[in-house]
Coordinates of C-alpha atoms and ligand atoms in Angstrom, one line a residue:
M26 CA -38.9 38.9 39.2
S27 CA -42.0 39.2 36.9
D28 CA -41.0 36.2 34.6
V29 CA -39.8 33.9 37.3
K30 CA -41.5 30.5 37.3
I31 CA -42.7 28.8 40.5
D32 CA -40.1 26.8 42.3
E33 CA -40.2 23.0 41.6
V34 CA -38.5 20.8 44.1
P35 CA -38.1 17.0 43.8
I36 CA -40.7 15.2 45.8
T37 CA -37.9 13.5 47.7
G38 CA -37.0 17.0 49.0
I39 CA -40.2 17.3 51.0
P40 CA -39.3 17.3 54.7
S41 CA -40.9 14.2 56.3
D42 CA -44.0 15.8 57.8
K43 CA -47.1 14.5 59.5
R44 CA -49.4 16.6 57.2
I45 CA -47.8 15.2 54.0
T46 CA -48.1 11.6 55.3
Q47 CA -51.7 12.3 56.1
I48 CA -52.3 13.6 52.5
K49 CA -50.6 10.5 51.0
N50 CA -52.7 8.2 53.3
D51 CA -56.0 9.9 52.5
F52 CA -55.2 10.1 48.8
F53 CA -54.5 6.4 48.7
E54 CA -57.6 5.6 50.7
E55 CA -59.8 7.7 48.4
F56 CA -58.2 7.1 45.0
G57 CA -56.2 3.9 45.5
T58 CA -53.1 5.6 44.2
M59 CA -50.4 8.1 45.4
P60 CA -50.4 11.8 44.5
Q61 CA -48.0 12.7 41.6
F62 CA -47.2 16.1 42.9
I63 CA -47.8 18.3 46.0
V64 CA -48.3 22.1 45.9
K65 CA -47.8 24.3 48.9
V66 CA -49.2 27.8 49.1
P67 CA -48.7 30.0 52.2
G68 CA -51.2 32.1 54.1
R69 CA -50.1 35.7 54.9
V70 CA -50.2 38.4 57.5
N71 CA -50.5 41.9 56.2
I72 CA -48.3 44.2 58.3
I73 CA -49.9 47.4 57.1
G74 CA -52.0 48.7 54.2
E75 CA -55.5 47.4 54.9
H76 CA -58.5 47.6 52.5
I77 CA -56.4 49.6 50.0
D78 CA -55.3 46.9 47.5
Y79 CA -58.6 47.0 45.7
C80 CA -58.2 50.8 45.5
G81 CA -54.9 50.3 43.7
Y82 CA -52.5 51.2 46.6
P83 CA -49.4 49.3 47.7
V84 CA -49.5 46.9 50.7
L85 CA -46.9 45.3 52.9
P86 CA -47.6 41.6 53.7
L87 CA -45.4 38.7 54.5
A88 CA -46.0 34.9 53.9
L89 CA -46.7 32.8 57.0
E90 CA -45.4 29.3 57.7
Q91 CA -49.0 28.1 57.8
D92 CA -50.2 26.9 54.3
I93 CA -52.5 25.0 52.1
L94 CA -51.0 21.7 50.8
I95 CA -52.6 19.9 47.9
G96 CA -51.7 16.4 46.7
G97 CA -52.7 15.9 43.1
K98 CA -52.8 13.4 40.2
P99 CA -54.1 14.0 36.7
I100 CA -56.7 11.5 35.4
D101 CA -57.9 10.7 31.8
V102 CA -61.6 11.6 32.3
Q103 CA -62.7 15.2 32.4
E104 CA -63.7 15.1 36.1
L105 CA -62.6 16.7 39.4
H106 CA -62.5 14.7 42.6
L107 CA -61.8 16.5 45.9
R108 CA -61.1 15.2 49.4
N109 CA -59.9 17.1 52.5
T110 CA -57.9 15.6 55.3
N111 CA -60.2 17.5 57.7
K112 CA -63.4 15.5 57.6
K113 CA -65.5 18.6 58.4
Y114 CA -64.9 19.5 54.8
I115 CA -67.1 17.0 52.8
K116 CA -65.9 15.1 49.7
Y117 CA -66.9 16.6 46.4
S118 CA -66.8 15.5 42.7
T119 CA -68.0 17.2 39.5
K120 CA -67.6 17.0 35.7
L121 CA -65.1 19.5 34.4
L122 CA -67.1 21.8 32.2
S123 CA -66.2 24.8 30.1
F124 CA -65.5 27.8 32.4
E125 CA -68.7 29.4 31.3
D126 CA -70.7 26.4 32.6
L127 CA -68.8 25.8 35.8
D128 CA -71.3 27.2 38.3
I129 CA -70.2 28.2 41.8
K130 CA -73.2 28.4 44.1
A131 CA -73.3 29.2 47.8
D132 CA -75.4 27.2 50.3
E133 CA -79.0 28.2 51.1
T134 CA -77.7 30.7 53.8
G135 CA -75.4 32.4 51.3
K136 CA -72.2 30.9 52.7
P137 CA -69.9 29.3 50.2
Y138 CA -69.1 25.6 50.4
W139 CA -65.4 25.0 51.1
Y140 CA -65.0 23.4 47.7
N141 CA -66.3 26.5 46.0
Y142 CA -62.9 28.1 46.6
V143 CA -61.2 25.1 44.8
L144 CA -63.7 25.6 41.9
C145 CA -62.8 29.3 41.7
G146 CA -59.2 28.4 41.1
I147 CA -60.1 25.8 38.6
K148 CA -62.6 27.9 36.8
G149 CA -60.0 30.7 36.4
A150 CA -57.5 28.1 35.1
I151 CA -59.9 26.7 32.5
E152 CA -60.7 30.3 31.4
Y153 CA -57.0 31.0 31.1
L154 CA -56.6 27.9 28.9
N155 CA -59.6 29.0 26.7
N156 CA -61.4 25.8 27.7
E157 CA -58.7 23.7 26.0
I158 CA -58.1 21.2 28.7
V159 CA -57.0 17.5 28.7
G160 CA -58.4 15.1 31.3
G161 CA -59.2 15.9 34.9
L162 CA -57.8 15.8 38.4
Q163 CA -57.9 14.1 41.8
L164 CA -56.9 16.3 44.7
C165 CA -56.5 15.9 48.4
I166 CA -56.3 19.1 50.5
D167 CA -54.8 19.8 53.9
G168 CA -54.6 23.3 55.5
N169 CA -53.4 24.8 58.7
I170 CA -54.2 28.5 58.1
P171 CA -56.9 29.5 60.6
P172 CA -60.0 29.9 58.3
A173 CA -62.0 33.1 58.0
S174 CA -59.5 34.9 60.1
G175 CA -57.8 37.5 57.9
L176 CA -54.8 35.3 57.2
S177 CA -55.8 34.5 53.7
S178 CA -56.8 30.8 53.9
S179 CA -59.3 31.3 51.1
S180 CA -56.7 32.8 48.7
A181 CA -54.2 30.1 49.5
L182 CA -56.8 27.5 48.7
V183 CA -57.9 29.2 45.4
S184 CA -54.3 29.7 44.4
A185 CA -53.2 26.1 45.3
A186 CA -56.2 24.8 43.3
C187 CA -55.4 26.9 40.3
L188 CA -51.7 26.0 40.4
S189 CA -52.5 22.3 40.8
F190 CA -54.8 22.4 37.8
L191 CA -52.4 24.3 35.5
Y192 CA -49.5 22.1 36.6
A193 CA -51.5 19.0 35.8
Q194 CA -52.2 20.5 32.4
K195 CA -48.5 21.0 31.9
V196 CA -48.9 24.8 31.8
Y197 CA -46.3 26.9 33.7
P198 CA -47.2 30.6 34.1
S199 CA -44.8 33.0 35.7
K200 CA -45.4 34.0 39.4
T201 CA -46.9 37.4 38.5
E202 CA -49.1 35.9 35.8
I203 CA -50.6 33.2 38.1
A204 CA -50.9 35.7 41.0
S205 CA -53.0 38.0 38.8
L206 CA -55.0 35.1 37.5
C207 CA -55.8 33.8 41.0
A208 CA -56.9 37.3 42.1
K209 CA -59.4 37.4 39.3
S210 CA -60.4 33.7 39.9
E211 CA -61.2 34.3 43.6
R212 CA -63.8 37.0 42.6
Y213 CA -66.0 34.1 41.3
I214 CA -66.8 33.5 45.0
G215 CA -68.7 36.8 45.0
T216 CA -66.3 39.2 46.7
Q217 CA -64.5 42.0 44.9
G218 CA -61.1 41.6 46.5
G219 CA -57.8 43.2 45.5
G220 CA -54.7 41.2 44.6
M221 CA -52.7 41.3 47.8
D222 CA -53.2 37.8 49.0
Q223 CA -52.6 36.0 45.8
A224 CA -49.5 38.3 45.1
I225 CA -47.8 37.4 48.4
A226 CA -48.8 33.7 48.0
F227 CA -46.6 33.5 44.8
L228 CA -44.1 36.4 45.2
A229 CA -43.1 36.0 48.9
E230 CA -39.5 35.5 49.9
K231 CA -38.1 34.0 53.0
Y232 CA -37.0 36.5 55.8
S233 CA -38.6 39.6 54.3
A234 CA -42.0 41.2 53.9
Q235 CA -42.9 42.5 50.4
Y236 CA -43.9 45.9 49.3
I237 CA -46.5 45.0 46.7
T238 CA -47.6 47.4 44.0
F239 CA -50.4 46.9 41.5
D240 CA -50.9 47.7 37.9
P241 CA -48.4 46.4 37.0
L242 CA -48.0 43.8 39.8
Q243 CA -44.6 44.0 41.4
A244 CA -43.1 42.9 44.7
K245 CA -40.0 44.4 46.4
P246 CA -38.5 42.9 49.5
V247 CA -38.7 45.0 52.6
S248 CA -36.3 44.3 55.5
L249 CA -37.9 44.3 58.9
P250 CA -36.3 45.2 62.3
E251 CA -34.2 42.4 63.6
N252 CA -34.9 43.3 67.2
A253 CA -38.7 43.0 66.9
V254 CA -41.1 40.2 66.0
F255 CA -44.6 40.4 64.4
V256 CA -46.9 38.4 66.6
V257 CA -50.3 37.2 65.4
A258 CA -53.2 36.7 67.8
H259 CA -56.6 35.4 67.0
S260 CA -59.7 37.2 68.3
L261 CA -61.7 33.9 68.4
A262 CA -64.3 35.6 66.1
E263 CA -64.4 34.2 62.6
A264 CA -65.8 36.2 59.7
N265 CA -66.4 34.7 56.2
K266 CA -66.0 37.6 53.7
A267 CA -68.3 36.0 51.1
A268 CA -71.1 35.2 53.5
T269 CA -72.1 38.8 54.2
N270 CA -72.0 42.1 52.2
D271 CA -69.6 43.9 54.6
F272 CA -66.6 43.5 52.3
N273 CA -68.3 44.3 49.0
R274 CA -70.0 47.3 50.6
R275 CA -66.7 48.9 51.4
V276 CA -65.4 48.1 47.9
I277 CA -68.3 49.8 46.2
E278 CA -68.2 52.8 48.6
C279 CA -64.6 53.3 47.5
R280 CA -65.6 53.0 43.9
L281 CA -68.4 55.5 44.2
A282 CA -66.1 57.9 46.2
A283 CA -63.5 57.6 43.4
K284 CA -66.0 58.4 40.6
I285 CA -67.5 61.3 42.5
L286 CA -64.1 62.8 43.2
A287 CA -63.2 62.4 39.5
V288 CA -66.4 64.0 38.1
S289 CA -66.3 66.8 40.7
N290 CA -62.8 67.6 39.5
G291 CA -63.6 67.8 35.8
A292 CA -63.6 64.2 34.6
S293 CA -66.2 63.5 31.9
L294 CA -69.3 61.5 33.0
D295 CA -68.7 58.1 31.5
Q296 CA -69.5 54.7 32.8
K297 CA -66.0 53.5 33.5
I298 CA -65.3 52.2 37.0
I299 CA -62.1 53.8 38.5
N300 CA -60.4 53.3 41.8
L301 CA -59.2 55.9 44.3
S302 CA -55.6 55.6 43.2
Q303 CA -56.5 56.1 39.5
V304 CA -58.3 59.3 40.5
Q305 CA -55.2 60.5 42.3
K306 CA -53.0 59.8 39.2
N307 CA -55.5 61.4 36.8
L308 CA -55.7 64.6 38.9
N309 CA -51.9 64.5 39.5
K310 CA -52.3 65.2 43.2
S311 CA -50.4 64.2 46.3
L312 CA -52.2 62.0 48.9
D313 CA -52.4 65.1 51.2
E314 CA -54.2 67.0 48.4
M315 CA -56.5 64.0 47.8
I316 CA -57.5 64.3 51.5
S317 CA -58.3 68.0 51.0
L318 CA -60.5 67.0 48.0
V319 CA -62.4 64.5 50.1
D320 CA -63.0 67.3 52.7
E321 CA -64.2 69.5 49.9
F322 CA -66.3 67.2 47.7
L323 CA -67.4 64.4 50.1
C324 CA -68.3 66.4 53.2
K325 CA -71.4 64.5 54.2
N326 CA -71.3 61.6 56.7
S327 CA -73.6 59.6 54.6
Y328 CA -75.1 59.7 51.1
T329 CA -78.4 58.3 49.9
K330 CA -78.7 56.4 46.6
N331 CA -80.5 59.4 45.1
E332 CA -77.8 61.7 46.1
V333 CA -75.2 59.4 44.5
C334 CA -77.2 59.2 41.3
D335 CA -77.5 63.0 41.2
M336 CA -73.8 63.5 41.7
L337 CA -73.0 61.0 38.9
N338 CA -75.9 62.1 36.8
I339 CA -77.1 58.5 36.4
T340 CA -80.4 56.6 37.0
E341 CA -80.8 54.2 39.9
K342 CA -80.8 51.3 37.4
E343 CA -77.5 52.5 36.0
L344 CA -76.1 52.8 39.5
N345 CA -77.1 49.2 40.3
D346 CA -75.9 47.8 37.0
I347 CA -72.6 49.6 36.7
Y348 CA -71.3 50.1 40.2
L349 CA -73.0 47.7 42.6
T350 CA -72.6 44.0 43.2
P351 CA -75.5 41.5 43.5
N352 CA -75.2 41.7 47.3
T353 CA -75.0 45.5 47.5
K354 CA -77.8 46.5 45.1
H355 CA -80.3 46.9 47.9
L356 CA -78.2 49.3 50.0
S357 CA -79.7 52.7 50.5
E358 CA -76.9 54.6 52.2
F359 CA -73.2 54.9 51.5
K360 CA -70.3 56.2 53.7
L361 CA -68.1 57.7 51.0
R362 CA -66.2 60.3 53.0
Q363 CA -65.0 57.9 55.8
R364 CA -63.9 55.2 53.4
A365 CA -62.0 57.5 51.1
L366 CA -60.3 59.2 54.1
H367 CA -59.2 55.8 55.4
V368 CA -57.8 54.7 52.1
Y369 CA -55.8 57.8 51.4
K370 CA -54.4 58.0 54.9
E371 CA -53.6 54.3 55.0
A372 CA -51.8 54.6 51.7
M373 CA -49.6 57.3 53.4
R374 CA -48.9 55.1 56.3
V375 CA -47.7 52.3 54.0
E376 CA -45.3 54.7 52.3
S377 CA -44.0 55.9 55.7
F378 CA -43.6 52.4 57.0
R379 CA -41.7 51.2 53.9
K380 CA -39.4 54.2 54.0
I381 CA -38.6 53.7 57.7
C382 CA -37.7 50.1 57.0
E383 CA -35.6 51.0 53.9
D384 CA -33.7 53.7 55.7
N385 CA -33.1 51.8 58.9
F386 CA -33.1 48.0 58.4
S387 CA -31.9 47.5 54.9
N388 CA -29.3 44.9 56.0
G389 CA -31.8 43.2 58.2
S390 CA -30.4 45.1 61.2
C391 CA -31.6 48.2 63.0
K392 CA -29.5 51.3 62.5
N393 CA -30.5 53.0 65.7
G394 CA -31.4 56.6 65.9
T395 CA -33.1 58.0 62.8
N396 CA -36.6 57.2 61.7
G397 CA -36.2 58.3 58.1
S398 CA -39.8 59.3 57.7
S399 CA -40.5 62.3 55.5
H400 CA -44.3 62.1 55.9
T401 CA -46.3 64.0 58.4
N402 CA -48.0 60.7 59.1
G403 CA -46.3 59.0 62.0
N404 CA -43.2 61.2 61.8
S405 CA -42.1 61.6 65.4
G406 CA -38.7 63.3 65.2
S407 CA -36.2 61.6 67.4
L408 CA -38.2 58.5 68.3
E409 CA -36.7 55.1 67.7
P410 CA -37.7 53.7 64.2
I411 CA -39.5 50.7 65.8
S412 CA -41.7 53.0 67.8
V413 CA -42.6 55.1 64.8
L414 CA -43.5 51.8 62.9
G415 CA -45.7 50.9 65.9
T416 CA -47.4 54.3 65.9
L417 CA -48.3 53.8 62.3
M418 CA -49.8 50.4 63.1
T419 CA -51.8 51.9 66.0
E420 CA -53.1 54.7 63.7
S421 CA -54.1 52.1 61.1
H422 CA -56.2 50.2 63.6
E423 CA -57.9 53.4 64.8
S424 CA -58.8 54.2 61.2
L425 CA -60.1 50.7 60.5
K426 CA -62.2 50.8 63.6
K427 CA -63.6 54.3 63.2
L428 CA -63.5 55.2 59.5
Y429 CA -63.8 51.8 57.9
E430 CA -65.9 50.2 60.7
C431 CA -64.4 46.7 60.2
S432 CA -63.1 46.0 63.7
H433 CA -64.7 43.7 66.3
V434 CA -64.9 44.1 70.1
N435 CA -62.5 41.2 70.6
L436 CA -60.0 42.7 68.2
D437 CA -60.2 46.0 70.0
R438 CA -59.7 44.2 73.3
L439 CA -56.6 42.5 72.0
V440 CA -55.3 45.9 70.8
D441 CA -56.0 47.5 74.2
I442 CA -54.3 44.7 76.2
S443 CA -51.3 45.1 73.8
K444 CA -51.3 48.9 74.3
A445 CA -51.1 48.5 78.1
M446 CA -47.8 46.6 77.5
N447 CA -46.6 49.3 75.1
V448 CA -46.9 47.0 72.2
H449 CA -48.5 48.5 69.1
S450 CA -50.9 46.4 67.1
R451 CA -53.7 46.5 64.5
L452 CA -56.3 44.2 63.0
T453 CA -55.0 42.4 59.9
G454 CA -56.8 41.2 56.9
A455 CA -60.4 42.1 56.1
G456 CA -61.5 42.3 59.8
W457 CA -65.0 41.9 61.5
G458 CA -63.1 39.3 63.4
G459 CA -59.9 37.4 62.6
C460 CA -56.5 38.4 63.9
I461 CA -54.4 41.3 65.1
V462 CA -50.7 41.7 64.2
A463 CA -48.5 43.2 66.8
L464 CA -45.0 44.7 66.6
C465 CA -43.3 43.3 69.7
P466 CA -39.8 44.0 70.8
K467 CA -37.9 40.7 70.9
E468 CA -36.9 40.9 74.5
I469 CA -40.5 40.9 75.7
V470 CA -42.1 38.5 73.2
D471 CA -42.5 35.6 75.7
N472 CA -44.0 38.0 78.3
Y473 CA -46.3 39.6 75.7
I474 CA -47.7 36.2 74.6
E475 CA -48.1 35.1 78.2
T476 CA -50.0 38.3 79.0
L477 CA -52.3 37.8 76.0
V478 CA -53.0 34.2 76.9
D479 CA -53.8 35.2 80.5
K480 CA -55.7 38.5 80.0
F481 CA -57.5 37.7 76.7
Y482 CA -57.9 34.0 76.2
V483 CA -58.2 32.7 79.8
Q484 CA -59.8 35.7 81.6
Y485 CA -61.9 37.2 78.9
C486 CA -62.7 34.2 76.6
N487 CA -62.7 31.6 79.4
I488 CA -60.6 29.1 77.4
D489 CA -57.9 26.8 78.7
K490 CA -54.3 28.1 78.8
N491 CA -53.0 25.2 76.7
E492 CA -55.7 25.7 74.1
A493 CA -55.0 29.4 74.0
L494 CA -51.4 28.9 72.9
A495 CA -52.7 27.6 69.6
Y496 CA -54.2 31.1 68.9
V497 CA -51.2 33.3 69.3
F498 CA -47.8 32.9 67.5
A499 CA -44.7 34.8 66.5
T500 CA -44.2 34.9 62.7
T501 CA -41.1 34.4 60.5
P502 CA -41.5 35.5 56.9
S503 CA -41.8 32.4 54.8
H504 CA -41.4 31.8 51.0
G505 CA -44.0 31.7 48.3
A506 CA -45.7 28.8 46.5
V507 CA -43.7 25.6 45.7
I508 CA -44.4 22.5 43.7
Y509 CA -43.0 19.2 44.9
K510 CA -43.0 16.8 41.9
Ligands
LIG18 P1 -59.7 34.2 55.0 O1 -59.6 35.5 55.7 O2 -59.1 33.1 55.8 O3 -59.3 34.2 53.6 P2 -62.5 33.7 54.0 O4 -63.7 34.0 54.8 O5 -62.2 34.5 52.8 O6 -61.3 33.8 55.1 O7 -62.5 32.2 53.6 C1 -62.5 31.2 54.5 C2 -63.1 29.9 53.9 O8 -62.1 29.2 53.1 C3 -63.5 28.9 54.9 O9 -64.8 29.2 55.4 C4 -63.5 27.6 54.1 O10 -64.7 27.5 53.3 C5 -62.3 27.8 53.1 N1 -61.1 27.2 53.7 C6 -60.1 27.7 54.4 N2 -59.2 26.8 54.8 C7 -59.6 25.6 54.3 C8 -59.2 24.3 54.4 N3 -58.0 23.9 55.0 N4 -59.9 23.3 53.8 C9 -61.1 23.6 53.2 N5 -61.6 24.9 53.1 C10 -60.9 25.8 53.6
LIG19 P1 -58.6 38.4 53.9 O1 -57.9 38.9 55.0 O2 -58.0 37.2 53.3 O3 -60.0 38.3 54.1 C1 -59.3 40.5 52.2 C2 -59.0 40.6 50.7 C3 -57.7 41.3 50.4 C4 -57.7 42.7 51.1 C5 -58.0 42.5 52.6 C6 -58.1 43.8 53.4 C7 -59.7 38.8 49.2 C8 -59.4 37.4 48.6 N1 -58.8 39.2 50.1 O4 -58.3 39.6 52.8 O5 -57.6 41.5 49.0 O6 -58.6 43.6 50.5 O7 -59.2 41.7 52.8 O8 -56.9 44.5 53.3 O9 -60.6 39.4 48.8

């Protein structure tokens, strides 16, 4: 899997599609020529394993049918010209500089411009090429992944831009290589994300979710129950991760928790950043044992900056410089215990979920009866496997809401409406808005969607029934990035 190159399909193989026609028309209108290639990178929904990729733990996403499409054509001059089929995203052009000089600045409110995500992908690609680039690029972008909604529109955009640029430069990295490169590239936007979104964008396979492990990056297909469907429903609240410090705050709280657990258990006081999974490996402990260590060494509900400095035996300046990001330096209080507990317990839920799928649905069908779970987490004896999977998703949501504090009142309402129909669900993606993912038995899917439309979108959000149908959809696992040439 690791050395596999990205699929290239003859451009004649593109299904005739309104969006492709739109890209071609807009490309011609803007640049007076046709695109030479089109790249397609999917969004994703994460089934379980939230806010743990940047702590080094495996996650379980699948690629969506919704995607970012980019039509591209190399040009002789070292310039980049961007156009979007959606006119709310303004045109943008720039000289292509060395990666050190390619500056990515947010607007005056701190929110990134849309084209900054394209620049992230291109900056990463130029860095990968050691500034040895030939010519430039014209690009026209079209996306149908709901933005700022936890379905990875930003990573699909960064990844599609990076792939387009490398392809135009005639450079063809493997899927794992480009996935890791794009994860690194997206951090130029200012958030310290993990690598889940970029990994599934390139490593996804049709009809299965992927169990993604990091360091080294690998993806293993996971068969899902045939008699259930994963339904995504939008909360109608958008949250741009890079516009606030909510996301980075959680990342650094996890970093600090990891370092404190390490030094409290005998590690030397150095300045190396480690994640919660590395601490577990170094201490050679089980996840259960890590939870006991959190209870023992991170027993307070909140830690001040001074307390953290004392525990790590560092000055405030060192804390700021080594561990904090520009948008978290001013924080004075850190919730280390809650974040670490969420991460270790969520990592256990991912393992339970994967094992249940492996033991029960390995041929894509549900072998009724056993749940196959050997973990305490979500192990409910004689329950049907699907209901054990559902319980794990419900527990994940509770933990994200209470320990990680990244839910939203609309997300909680969607989860509650689902619960009343015996459908388990959870927030998916970064949270603070965005979407839920629900595990819904096939035979009630239509009824479930109708109930959400009625109780959430029409009655609670006061939107029209037809409009509401655009916000809730059943998913089918799709494939990873493709280049049409
Ligand atoms: P997500 O959870 O979808 O990844 P982010 O908050 O990280 O959300 O990023 C969302 C941002 O990505 C949007 O605000 C916009 O700037 C950019 N974006 C997403 N889709 C598109 C698109 N089709 N065209 C242009 N920019 C897009
Ligand atoms: P989304 O849902 O795309 O905002 C973010 C991170 C992921 C992961 C999830 C939470 C980026 C690009 N994406 O995803 O790595 O940490 O939140 O599980 O930072």
